[in-house]
XYZ file of C-alpha atoms in Angstrom:
725
model
C 3.650 40.673 -104.426
C 5.181 43.754 -102.813
C 7.400 43.831 -99.714
C 4.572 44.757 -97.305
C 2.302 42.026 -98.649
C 5.077 39.452 -98.359
C 5.928 40.654 -94.852
C 2.309 40.202 -93.789
C 2.228 36.740 -95.336
C 5.377 35.726 -93.473
C 3.990 37.092 -90.228
C 0.858 34.981 -90.648
C 2.882 31.844 -91.365
C 5.143 32.331 -88.358
C 2.111 33.131 -86.177
C 0.737 29.738 -87.237
C 4.011 28.102 -86.170
C 3.731 29.722 -82.751
C 0.129 28.504 -82.440
C 1.323 24.975 -83.216
C 4.158 25.396 -80.709
C 1.733 26.493 -77.986
C -0.566 23.538 -78.705
C 2.356 21.095 -78.606
C 3.547 22.625 -75.356
C 0.131 22.251 -73.729
C -0.150 18.648 -74.943
C 3.306 17.671 -73.658
C 2.724 19.431 -70.338
C -0.485 17.432 -69.828
C 1.335 14.214 -70.700
C 4.113 15.136 -68.274
C 1.665 15.725 -65.424
C -0.083 12.464 -66.231
C 3.248 10.637 -66.145
C 4.057 12.139 -62.743
C 0.884 10.644 -61.295
C 0.881 7.526 -63.436
C -0.186 4.174 -62.013
C -0.037 0.644 -63.291
C 3.410 0.857 -64.876
C 6.680 -0.048 -63.212
C 8.657 2.676 -61.482
C 11.279 2.470 -64.195
C 8.684 2.942 -66.934
C 7.195 5.912 -65.121
C 10.621 7.417 -64.558
C 11.548 7.044 -68.231
C 8.236 8.577 -69.279
C 8.666 11.531 -66.931
C 12.202 12.161 -68.166
C 11.163 11.939 -71.822
C 8.267 14.355 -71.353
C 10.440 16.732 -69.367
C 13.052 16.777 -72.137
C 10.333 17.496 -74.683
C 8.991 20.339 -72.559
C 12.438 21.915 -72.374
C 12.889 21.520 -76.128
C 9.642 23.376 -76.784
C 10.279 26.057 -74.181
C 13.566 27.223 -75.728
C 11.743 28.136 -78.935
C 9.513 30.770 -77.381
C 11.362 33.607 -79.123
C 13.252 33.426 -82.393
C 11.382 30.257 -83.355
C 11.750 30.863 -87.100
C 14.547 32.998 -88.497
C 14.534 32.366 -92.217
C 13.437 30.488 -95.281
C 14.936 28.832 -98.346
C 13.387 28.829 -101.827
C 14.765 26.192 -104.172
C 15.017 26.493 -107.939
C 12.330 23.790 -108.091
C 9.882 25.992 -106.238
C 10.091 24.216 -102.853
C 9.956 26.439 -99.777
C 11.515 25.486 -96.430
C 11.331 27.518 -93.248
C 14.365 27.255 -90.952
C 14.177 27.592 -87.180
C 15.349 26.716 -83.726
C 13.451 23.390 -83.583
C 11.556 21.186 -86.003
C 7.745 21.308 -86.260
C 5.784 18.801 -88.332
C 2.220 18.567 -89.590
C 0.815 15.361 -88.103
C -2.265 15.679 -90.317
C -0.299 15.766 -93.578
C 2.058 12.802 -93.467
C 4.257 14.703 -90.993
C 5.394 17.215 -93.565
C 7.910 19.660 -92.062
C 6.376 23.029 -91.295
C 9.691 24.192 -89.806
C 13.115 22.597 -90.281
C 15.467 22.304 -87.309
C 18.597 24.303 -88.155
C 20.658 21.137 -87.612
C 18.741 19.066 -90.175
C 20.694 18.245 -93.373
C 18.058 19.970 -95.495
C 18.685 23.233 -93.589
C 22.388 23.359 -94.374
C 22.117 25.490 -97.554
C 20.662 28.263 -95.400
C 24.193 28.732 -94.056
C 26.348 27.569 -96.951
C 24.703 28.533 -100.253
C 26.479 31.312 -102.167
C 26.070 33.009 -105.511
C 28.900 30.895 -106.906
C 27.537 27.703 -105.319
C 23.786 28.105 -104.727
C 23.295 24.396 -103.934
C 20.030 24.282 -105.841
C 18.642 27.321 -104.022
C 17.091 30.392 -105.659
C 16.719 32.638 -102.617
C 17.657 32.877 -98.957
C 15.398 35.025 -96.790
C 16.456 36.096 -93.305
C 13.898 37.383 -90.820
C 14.586 40.222 -88.417
C 12.633 39.239 -85.312
C 11.514 40.970 -82.137
C 10.415 38.393 -79.607
C 7.591 36.520 -81.402
C 7.086 39.072 -84.170
C 8.800 39.476 -87.535
C 9.967 43.079 -87.855
C 11.222 42.671 -91.406
C 13.236 40.500 -93.738
C 16.123 40.658 -96.207
C 16.483 38.568 -99.343
C 19.574 37.188 -100.991
C 18.680 36.091 -104.521
C 21.332 33.833 -105.953
C 22.469 34.616 -109.465
C 21.435 38.303 -109.453
C 24.043 41.007 -109.157
C 23.504 43.870 -106.769
C 20.824 42.174 -104.659
C 23.023 40.494 -102.056
C 21.814 41.595 -98.643
C 23.003 38.497 -96.821
C 25.117 40.406 -94.296
C 22.267 42.554 -92.984
C 21.169 40.130 -90.260
C 24.777 39.371 -89.312
C 25.771 43.028 -88.994
C 22.646 43.821 -87.002
C 23.527 41.034 -84.568
C 27.164 42.127 -84.315
C 26.312 45.773 -83.715
C 23.623 45.026 -81.128
C 24.556 45.918 -77.514
C 25.897 43.030 -75.460
C 23.728 41.788 -72.631
C 24.359 39.363 -69.814
C 25.811 36.205 -71.290
C 26.761 34.938 -74.730
C 24.006 34.676 -77.336
C 23.568 31.822 -79.757
C 24.300 32.512 -83.432
C 21.845 30.008 -84.830
C 20.276 32.620 -87.127
C 23.574 34.007 -88.449
C 26.002 31.066 -88.672
C 28.532 31.767 -91.409
C 29.730 29.232 -93.963
C 33.191 28.679 -92.419
C 31.544 28.199 -89.035
C 28.879 25.844 -90.367
C 31.518 23.635 -91.984
C 33.096 23.110 -88.563
C 29.799 22.680 -86.732
C 28.712 19.858 -89.057
C 32.136 18.270 -89.542
C 31.788 14.497 -89.563
C 34.788 13.623 -87.412
C 34.267 11.218 -84.486
C 37.473 11.998 -82.606
C 39.310 15.147 -81.517
C 38.641 18.365 -83.416
C 40.839 21.391 -82.720
C 39.313 24.772 -83.539
C 41.861 27.563 -83.423
C 41.072 31.195 -83.996
C 42.063 34.615 -82.827
C 39.914 36.871 -80.658
C 36.374 37.433 -81.895
C 36.354 34.626 -84.458
C 33.482 32.902 -82.689
C 35.361 29.707 -81.869
C 33.588 29.256 -78.532
C 30.077 29.717 -79.862
C 30.910 27.496 -82.856
C 32.046 24.751 -80.472
C 28.800 25.039 -78.500
C 26.709 24.869 -81.668
C 28.750 21.825 -82.672
C 27.714 20.197 -79.390
C 24.067 20.983 -80.147
C 24.513 19.504 -83.612
C 26.136 16.304 -82.268
C 23.412 15.903 -79.663
C 20.821 16.234 -82.451
C 22.483 13.781 -84.837
C 23.708 11.326 -82.166
C 20.954 11.689 -79.590
C 20.826 8.074 -78.468
C 24.601 7.845 -77.997
C 24.922 11.191 -76.227
C 21.948 11.510 -73.915
C 22.816 8.809 -71.367
C 26.248 10.220 -70.550
C 25.996 13.862 -71.572
C 28.633 16.401 -72.496
C 31.303 18.121 -70.410
C 32.266 21.738 -71.155
C 35.494 22.949 -69.513
C 36.252 26.677 -69.375
C 38.915 28.909 -67.814
C 36.910 30.422 -64.931
C 33.395 30.616 -63.427
C 32.703 34.006 -65.056
C 33.338 32.494 -68.475
C 31.101 29.507 -67.771
C 28.349 31.821 -66.604
C 28.825 33.862 -69.787
C 28.387 30.868 -72.115
C 25.943 28.949 -69.925
C 22.803 30.065 -71.781
C 23.845 29.060 -75.280
C 23.162 25.320 -75.157
C 19.891 25.626 -73.174
C 18.766 28.183 -75.770
C 19.353 25.482 -78.372
C 17.355 22.922 -76.415
C 20.268 21.010 -74.865
C 20.517 20.735 -71.094
C 22.393 17.472 -70.419
C 25.627 19.430 -70.223
C 28.034 19.733 -67.289
C 30.043 22.954 -66.994
C 33.322 22.911 -65.067
C 36.682 24.614 -64.705
C 39.980 22.775 -64.378
C 39.726 23.435 -60.632
C 36.315 21.735 -60.246
C 36.844 18.491 -62.155
C 37.213 16.559 -58.904
C 33.944 16.203 -56.932
C 34.099 17.886 -53.558
C 36.882 20.314 -54.483
C 36.558 23.761 -56.070
C 40.091 25.145 -56.349
C 40.577 28.716 -57.557
C 44.006 29.704 -56.164
C 46.894 29.654 -58.622
C 50.508 28.673 -58.097
C 53.391 30.821 -59.238
C 54.122 30.328 -62.966
C 57.168 28.164 -62.268
C 55.431 25.905 -59.752
C 52.429 25.594 -62.089
C 54.809 24.557 -64.877
C 56.373 21.850 -62.706
C 53.042 20.487 -61.476
C 51.617 20.529 -64.990
C 54.420 18.446 -66.481
C 53.763 14.805 -67.325
C 56.882 14.040 -65.276
C 54.709 14.469 -62.170
C 53.208 11.034 -62.878
C 56.537 9.451 -61.965
C 56.766 11.612 -58.842
C 53.305 10.504 -57.711
C 54.048 6.844 -58.432
C 57.219 7.126 -56.374
C 55.290 8.771 -53.543
C 52.804 5.898 -53.543
C 55.578 3.288 -53.724
C 57.265 4.885 -50.713
C 54.185 3.963 -48.646
C 54.877 0.256 -49.281
C 57.564 -0.410 -46.725
C 59.766 -3.280 -45.546
C 60.697 -3.166 -41.824
C 64.331 -2.760 -40.917
C 63.797 -4.997 -37.878
C 61.310 -7.890 -37.453
C 57.920 -6.888 -36.023
C 56.747 -9.378 -33.318
C 53.101 -10.507 -33.413
C 51.650 -12.574 -30.543
C 49.467 -15.525 -31.633
C 48.046 -17.917 -29.014
C 51.055 -18.922 -26.925
C 53.729 -18.087 -29.485
C 55.268 -14.972 -31.008
C 55.973 -14.833 -34.715
C 57.715 -12.058 -36.623
C 56.940 -10.073 -39.737
C 60.480 -10.001 -40.995
C 61.967 -8.131 -43.955
C 61.832 -11.316 -46.041
C 58.095 -11.803 -45.429
C 57.268 -8.145 -46.036
C 59.343 -8.064 -49.233
C 57.572 -11.155 -50.611
C 54.155 -9.754 -49.690
C 55.022 -6.360 -51.172
C 56.098 -7.864 -54.466
C 52.960 -10.011 -54.704
C 50.775 -6.979 -53.968
C 52.549 -4.862 -56.583
C 52.352 -7.653 -59.158
C 48.585 -7.847 -58.650
C 48.191 -4.622 -60.639
C 45.663 -3.322 -58.140
C 45.752 0.276 -56.899
C 47.680 0.756 -53.663
C 44.769 0.724 -51.200
C 43.109 -2.264 -52.822
C 46.408 -4.153 -53.115
C 46.695 -4.024 -49.331
C 44.380 -7.057 -49.250
C 46.995 -9.044 -51.192
C 49.786 -7.830 -48.909
C 47.725 -8.774 -45.854
C 46.856 -12.194 -47.291
C 50.508 -13.131 -47.853
C 51.614 -11.894 -44.436
C 48.695 -13.660 -42.766
C 49.509 -16.899 -44.557
C 53.153 -16.850 -43.446
C 52.351 -15.908 -39.832
C 49.677 -18.587 -39.418
C 51.854 -21.255 -41.035
C 54.704 -20.496 -38.662
C 52.417 -20.240 -35.632
C 50.722 -23.581 -36.355
C 54.088 -25.233 -36.837
C 55.149 -24.120 -33.375
C 51.844 -24.636 -31.575
C 51.284 -28.103 -33.012
C 54.855 -29.246 -32.807
C 55.009 -32.864 -31.662
C 51.273 -33.619 -31.909
C 49.909 -32.169 -35.187
C 50.866 -33.525 -38.568
C 50.678 -31.448 -41.739
C 48.880 -34.391 -43.282
C 45.954 -33.740 -40.944
C 44.590 -31.090 -43.279
C 41.305 -30.544 -41.464
C 42.954 -29.891 -38.089
C 45.506 -27.659 -39.723
C 42.841 -25.573 -41.518
C 40.669 -25.391 -38.393
C 43.564 -23.961 -36.439
C 44.434 -21.578 -39.285
C 40.836 -20.326 -39.382
C 40.957 -19.527 -35.676
C 44.299 -17.751 -35.950
C 43.077 -15.672 -38.927
C 40.078 -14.519 -36.889
C 42.378 -13.625 -34.002
C 44.631 -11.598 -36.297
C 41.662 -9.659 -37.677
C 41.163 -8.051 -34.261
C 44.791 -7.986 -33.125
C 45.839 -4.359 -32.572
C 49.559 -5.040 -32.997
C 48.942 -6.802 -36.308
C 46.707 -3.990 -37.598
C 49.298 -1.423 -36.482
C 52.002 -3.359 -38.346
C 49.895 -3.380 -41.519
C 49.262 0.351 -41.179
C 52.984 0.951 -40.834
C 53.983 -1.270 -43.771
C 51.053 -0.671 -46.139
C 48.928 2.289 -44.954
C 45.608 3.153 -46.553
C 45.713 6.763 -47.778
C 43.421 9.205 -49.511
C 44.782 11.377 -52.355
C 44.386 14.458 -50.164
C 46.342 12.914 -47.281
C 49.185 11.713 -49.475
C 49.624 14.912 -51.507
C 49.417 17.136 -48.428
C 52.044 14.997 -46.681
C 54.248 15.122 -49.776
C 54.125 18.922 -50.096
C 54.731 19.592 -46.396
C 57.812 17.361 -46.003
C 60.972 18.233 -47.990
C 62.386 14.779 -47.291
C 59.331 13.126 -48.875
C 59.666 15.347 -51.941
C 63.323 14.388 -52.251
C 62.501 10.682 -51.859
C 59.914 10.938 -54.658
C 62.302 12.804 -56.938
C 60.200 15.980 -56.898
C 61.399 19.537 -57.348
C 62.021 21.087 -53.910
C 60.059 24.220 -54.945
C 56.862 22.184 -54.441
C 57.337 22.393 -50.690
C 54.777 24.489 -48.821
C 53.965 24.863 -45.149
C 50.247 24.183 -45.561
C 50.061 21.008 -47.563
C 46.287 21.313 -47.931
C 46.254 24.829 -49.454
C 44.909 23.405 -52.704
C 45.480 25.176 -56.021
C 44.099 24.626 -59.513
C 47.341 22.851 -60.449
C 46.801 20.335 -57.636
C 43.511 19.027 -59.033
C 45.013 16.835 -61.787
C 47.548 15.465 -59.299
C 44.795 14.530 -56.857
C 42.858 12.955 -59.704
C 45.911 10.937 -60.720
C 46.306 9.738 -57.150
C 42.707 8.513 -57.127
C 43.730 6.020 -59.799
C 47.062 5.147 -58.176
C 45.612 4.688 -54.680
C 42.165 3.309 -55.444
C 39.347 3.212 -52.926
C 40.117 3.783 -49.280
C 38.813 1.640 -46.426
C 35.539 3.542 -46.074
C 34.749 3.264 -49.775
C 35.648 -0.431 -49.863
C 33.451 -1.103 -46.829
C 30.560 0.771 -48.433
C 30.970 -1.260 -51.626
C 30.995 -4.516 -49.676
C 27.955 -3.520 -47.637
C 26.069 -2.504 -50.760
C 26.933 -5.738 -52.518
C 25.847 -7.773 -49.488
C 22.563 -5.875 -49.259
C 21.816 -6.367 -52.950
C 22.625 -10.062 -52.685
C 20.315 -10.445 -49.672
C 17.499 -8.619 -51.446
C 17.952 -10.758 -54.531
C 17.810 -13.956 -52.450
C 14.658 -12.773 -50.692
C 12.960 -11.881 -53.955
C 13.940 -15.241 -55.463
C 12.563 -17.122 -52.459
C 9.232 -15.304 -52.553
C 8.817 -15.755 -56.282
C 9.771 -19.416 -55.993
C 7.099 -19.912 -53.335
C 4.546 -18.352 -55.676
C 5.575 -20.748 -58.439
C 5.186 -23.650 -55.998
C 1.670 -22.423 -55.179
C 0.665 -22.521 -58.833
C 2.150 -26.036 -59.188
C -0.180 -27.355 -56.448
C -3.372 -25.613 -57.544
C -6.412 -27.697 -58.301
C -9.084 -26.637 -60.732
C -10.874 -24.551 -58.131
C -7.798 -22.580 -57.173
C -7.113 -19.246 -58.812
C -4.044 -17.059 -59.037
C -5.462 -13.629 -58.309
C -4.245 -10.441 -59.992
C -3.117 -9.215 -56.579
C -0.631 -12.082 -56.502
C 0.880 -11.019 -59.786
C 0.942 -7.390 -58.701
C 2.683 -8.404 -55.514
C 5.358 -10.210 -57.520
C 5.796 -7.219 -59.827
C 6.015 -4.793 -56.934
C 8.501 -7.075 -55.227
C 10.749 -7.198 -58.269
C 10.411 -3.442 -58.683
C 11.397 -2.916 -55.056
C 14.923 -4.030 -55.854
C 15.366 -1.821 -58.886
C 17.472 1.220 -58.144
C 16.031 4.496 -59.430
C 18.249 7.540 -59.206
C 15.973 10.562 -59.395
C 18.808 13.060 -59.838
C 19.337 14.740 -63.185
C 22.201 13.664 -65.397
C 24.107 16.820 -64.485
C 23.666 16.176 -60.746
C 24.808 12.582 -61.054
C 27.823 13.444 -63.204
C 29.012 16.229 -60.892
C 28.951 13.896 -57.891
C 30.726 10.950 -59.522
C 34.438 11.108 -60.303
C 34.178 7.926 -62.370
C 31.494 9.404 -64.630
C 32.493 9.345 -68.305
C 31.137 11.619 -71.009
C 30.383 10.972 -74.654
C 31.864 14.324 -75.683
C 34.044 16.986 -74.062
C 34.477 20.622 -75.080
C 37.665 22.309 -73.854
C 37.756 26.085 -74.202
C 40.879 28.219 -73.796
C 42.589 24.860 -74.233
C 46.008 26.434 -74.731
C 46.098 27.061 -70.964
C 45.737 23.414 -69.932
C 48.762 21.444 -68.795
C 49.820 17.925 -69.714
C 48.415 16.741 -66.371
C 45.091 18.507 -67.058
C 44.805 16.565 -70.293
C 45.261 13.270 -68.453
C 42.206 14.145 -66.347
C 40.117 14.972 -69.397
C 41.115 11.832 -71.260
C 39.955 9.758 -68.280
C 36.606 11.534 -68.439
C 36.123 10.623 -72.106
C 37.415 7.139 -72.987
C 35.866 7.456 -76.447
C 38.222 10.390 -77.202
C 35.459 12.582 -78.641
C 36.557 16.193 -78.097
C 36.049 19.681 -79.457
C 39.163 21.625 -78.476
C 38.996 25.414 -78.711
C 41.912 27.768 -78.293
C 44.460 30.216 -79.589
C 48.129 29.451 -78.970
C 48.933 33.141 -79.295
C 46.842 33.889 -76.202
C 48.582 31.332 -73.947
C 49.531 32.803 -70.571
C 50.245 29.649 -68.545
C 53.804 28.345 -68.370
C 52.301 24.859 -68.214
C 50.108 25.391 -71.284
C 50.426 24.182 -74.853
C 53.232 25.258 -77.165
C 51.621 23.136 -79.866
C 48.459 21.031 -80.116
C 50.448 17.923 -80.948
C 52.321 18.236 -77.651
C 49.076 17.671 -75.762
C 47.135 15.384 -78.118
C 49.670 13.064 -79.745
C 50.196 10.978 -76.583
C 46.482 10.018 -76.736
C 45.324 10.302 -80.358
C 48.506 10.319 -82.459
C 47.714 11.340 -86.008
C 43.971 11.071 -85.333
C 43.009 14.644 -84.544
C 41.671 17.207 -86.991
C 42.649 20.887 -87.098
C 40.439 23.720 -88.321
C 40.989 27.460 -88.100
C 38.663 30.444 -88.037
C 40.062 33.556 -89.667
C 37.305 36.187 -89.541
C 36.876 38.418 -86.492
C 33.168 38.984 -85.869
C 33.533 40.694 -82.488
C 36.184 43.382 -82.779
C 35.828 46.392 -85.098
C 38.696 46.963 -87.513
C 39.692 50.159 -85.677
C 40.363 48.242 -82.445
C 41.789 45.158 -84.117
C 44.452 47.275 -85.812
C 45.750 48.261 -82.374
C 45.648 44.690 -81.034
C 47.384 43.388 -84.164
C 50.399 45.617 -83.457
C 50.702 44.072 -79.978
C 50.391 40.572 -81.473
C 53.163 41.339 -83.969
C 55.510 42.236 -81.107
C 55.289 38.953 -79.184
C 54.056 36.495 -81.858
C 55.329 37.790 -85.221
C 54.503 34.515 -86.976
C 50.807 34.676 -86.038
C 48.435 36.552 -88.320
C 45.687 38.535 -86.623
C 42.121 37.681 -87.703
C 40.512 40.073 -90.180
C 37.592 42.063 -88.813
C 34.327 41.751 -90.695
C 33.180 45.270 -89.840
C 34.278 48.805 -89.088
C 32.346 51.141 -86.796
C 34.200 54.421 -87.300
C 35.010 54.819 -83.578
C 38.724 55.329 -82.983
C 40.411 53.920 -79.834
C 42.003 56.549 -77.602
C 44.720 56.865 -74.959
C 45.088 59.305 -72.089
C 47.965 59.978 -69.715
C 47.032 60.200 -66.019
C 49.005 60.286 -62.793
C 48.387 57.608 -60.152
C 46.436 60.168 -58.137
C 44.236 60.982 -61.128
C 43.491 57.331 -61.956
C 40.428 56.757 -59.680
C 38.687 59.876 -61.048
C 39.507 58.876 -64.630
C 38.022 55.415 -64.118
C 34.895 56.937 -62.579
C 34.640 59.357 -65.502
C 34.719 56.411 -67.935
C 32.102 54.516 -65.942
C 29.736 57.497 -65.845
C 30.177 58.167 -69.565
C 29.307 54.537 -70.363
C 25.902 54.934 -68.716
C 24.881 56.937 -71.788
C 25.392 53.835 -73.948
C 23.473 50.576 -74.071
C 25.356 47.405 -73.328
C 28.214 46.410 -71.056
C 31.629 47.770 -70.090
C 34.680 46.688 -68.108
C 37.899 48.180 -66.735
C 40.918 45.875 -67.162
C 44.245 46.416 -65.449
C 47.241 44.739 -63.793
C 46.538 42.641 -60.694
C 46.094 44.754 -57.584
C 44.965 47.990 -59.247
C 41.741 49.137 -57.516
C 38.680 49.333 -59.744
C 40.059 46.940 -62.384
C 39.870 43.231 -63.166
C 42.836 41.222 -64.510
C 42.770 40.309 -68.174
C 42.886 36.623 -67.231
C 39.401 36.926 -65.727
C 37.966 38.323 -68.968
C 39.206 35.586 -71.299
C 36.439 34.491 -73.632
C 34.181 37.371 -72.561
C 33.091 40.402 -74.577
C 31.940 43.907 -73.692
C 30.644 46.858 -75.677
C 33.280 49.107 -74.142
C 36.675 48.396 -72.565
C 39.028 50.635 -70.622
C 42.584 49.272 -70.284
C 44.583 50.682 -67.376
C 48.404 50.771 -67.209
C 49.211 48.673 -70.283
C 52.905 49.318 -69.603
C 52.610 47.409 -66.316
C 50.729 44.563 -67.964
C 53.491 44.243 -70.590
C 56.171 44.215 -67.881
C 55.295 40.547 -67.220
C 57.108 39.464 -70.399
C 55.453 37.160 -72.967
C 52.755 36.293 -70.454
C 51.980 40.011 -70.032
C 51.950 40.614 -73.783
C 49.383 37.828 -74.199
C 47.274 39.372 -71.432
C 47.370 42.818 -73.051
C 46.318 41.254 -76.354
C 43.378 39.639 -74.582
C 42.433 42.907 -72.868
C 42.450 44.930 -76.103
C 40.273 42.418 -77.957
C 37.372 42.211 -75.497
C 35.667 45.332 -76.927
C 32.912 45.164 -79.540
C 32.456 48.959 -79.945
C 34.757 51.259 -77.942
C 38.279 51.062 -76.486
C 40.121 53.495 -74.210
C 43.526 53.334 -72.513
C 44.803 55.072 -69.372
C 48.563 55.058 -68.785
C 51.002 56.443 -66.192
C 54.239 55.989 -68.102
C 54.866 56.480 -71.835
C 52.731 54.219 -73.985
C 54.363 50.979 -75.143
C 55.466 51.143 -78.770
C 52.550 49.115 -80.207
C 50.090 51.599 -78.646
C 52.010 54.762 -79.433
C 49.713 55.724 -82.281
C 46.657 56.151 -80.034
C 45.450 59.753 -79.850
C 44.101 61.641 -76.866
C 40.302 61.510 -76.595
C 38.211 64.393 -77.809
C 36.283 65.821 -74.854
C 35.625 63.444 -71.974
C 36.930 59.878 -71.894
C 34.960 57.469 -74.037
């Protein structure tokens, strides 16, 4: 059969898959609508049915385009089509018509080679346009000169960039697939230089885990942490395109519900706040709230006055601390001890001469009355607030920052002082999160918990009483009595009334609940996270299931990682896996050669990733004066309109018309213009890392504008021919 005949045959097969997809979609949509209006089941059953059908609808919807992207022919003559989702023939013993790319049987599509064909004879890759197959390439194992396996990959790499990262499900390479499918239940570190695909590999690993561990993952979901909102927006389409939506996206500044911090501290202050030593500072700040009075505090009770002396407060403080409860919740222990001592002393004075301690009932009756009096006594409440105040994390940290004497008392660095204690930064978020654990629930939260518990208990008692009365009715029935169906329905509805049904999506619930824990966490640009950031993330994932993505050579934060062991060994010592990606799929060799010279200057021990392609377009540099800069940037922007794809102008902070390199981390553009690299480098190692990031964002074209002589690593760049770009 010739190429055209085979192409037509493949088109017909894939058209049949789309017909089956459309039928399945219509069937599931009808079932979903029926579930929405369902009657007769319990609310929980209906809710579960609606959620299940909705998940299935989303799974089918993501496969609208690029449903099938290849096929495998085995040496035994078996043919398997590989695609975005699995489709089965329910009329033929559920034979697979299309294998999900994550299925074990689909793995050779990504891993088979001429040297190790894994029982395969041929790999065919489809070139698709929406729902249509435009063509295909074949890689026949064992035949020399017929290897066309890179055609689909190179077409994808050379295609103009659009809005957002694309999935690579059709072009996953063997080294990437090995990481995606790695059977490691704990922490996996994926390190790779710019363009190696570490981010998209991590996201495909999430999709793979959610496919292979669906039951374990779907109730708690996955958290993806990235460096900034632009990055999260860039990668936000990948997992939905793979059929996975139970994923929460966050930055380090949004991990605490109700706070979205974006401001950054100076590098030195960020380093101090990010150190694990801040835990001791925060503990000391909390301990300083637990005071012993210098002078006795008088409390009037009935006709006597009793004192909260230093001895009483010290005893109560020690008992409260020994309870192991967080500060706010331990106040109840402190109050109980103080109350006990005050009432004992008051009763001894009030009943002196007429009440014996042996008269236990009289003694307890009087104590009960005094306890009630204390509950409303303003001087007693004021004394408790002075000796053991209830605080929120925001109140305590703001008070700590704004008072140098408090910082000194807690053993903190004086540089943490600031006039506006509530001017929250990204580095404050892990400290606030730590204080949530140290302080515990405040009075409002405790009252809400108590009210909720009381309401649930009352509802349970009411339901039990009604159901018991129904049982009693059946016990006294004679032969002519009947228990009608309406009675049973009433009982069912009554029981259902007390079931709590949260109609929010998993993502909505997780974002609103600080105590929410995830089954898996992805951390991108992980080299930027501090020791305190890692404490937050470990709380969010008690099972310690992480995919950690980063490149130590690109670290810009003074609080970030110098090594992966520094951050991970305190939590998973000797139990984390390391994998590296070495091939640059994003950056052409012409551009990577320039970036590699910068890397060699500030990280001589780090080897730059090898580019998989060359595009023949040489990077250029042009000298401009400050007055000429705006026109030169505009010239670049206008020239880029003649090209498909995206472009960006990167420069030092504060230069009009540019964005800082830090805001482009993890992003990619067809064309990049770097402005004033000499000023970027002036920021020392941090600046060198930022210039390296800036140079490696481009997938096609790179230009440089400079005021002063080019830095040595860029000195080989030639002036552009004609207009910029």
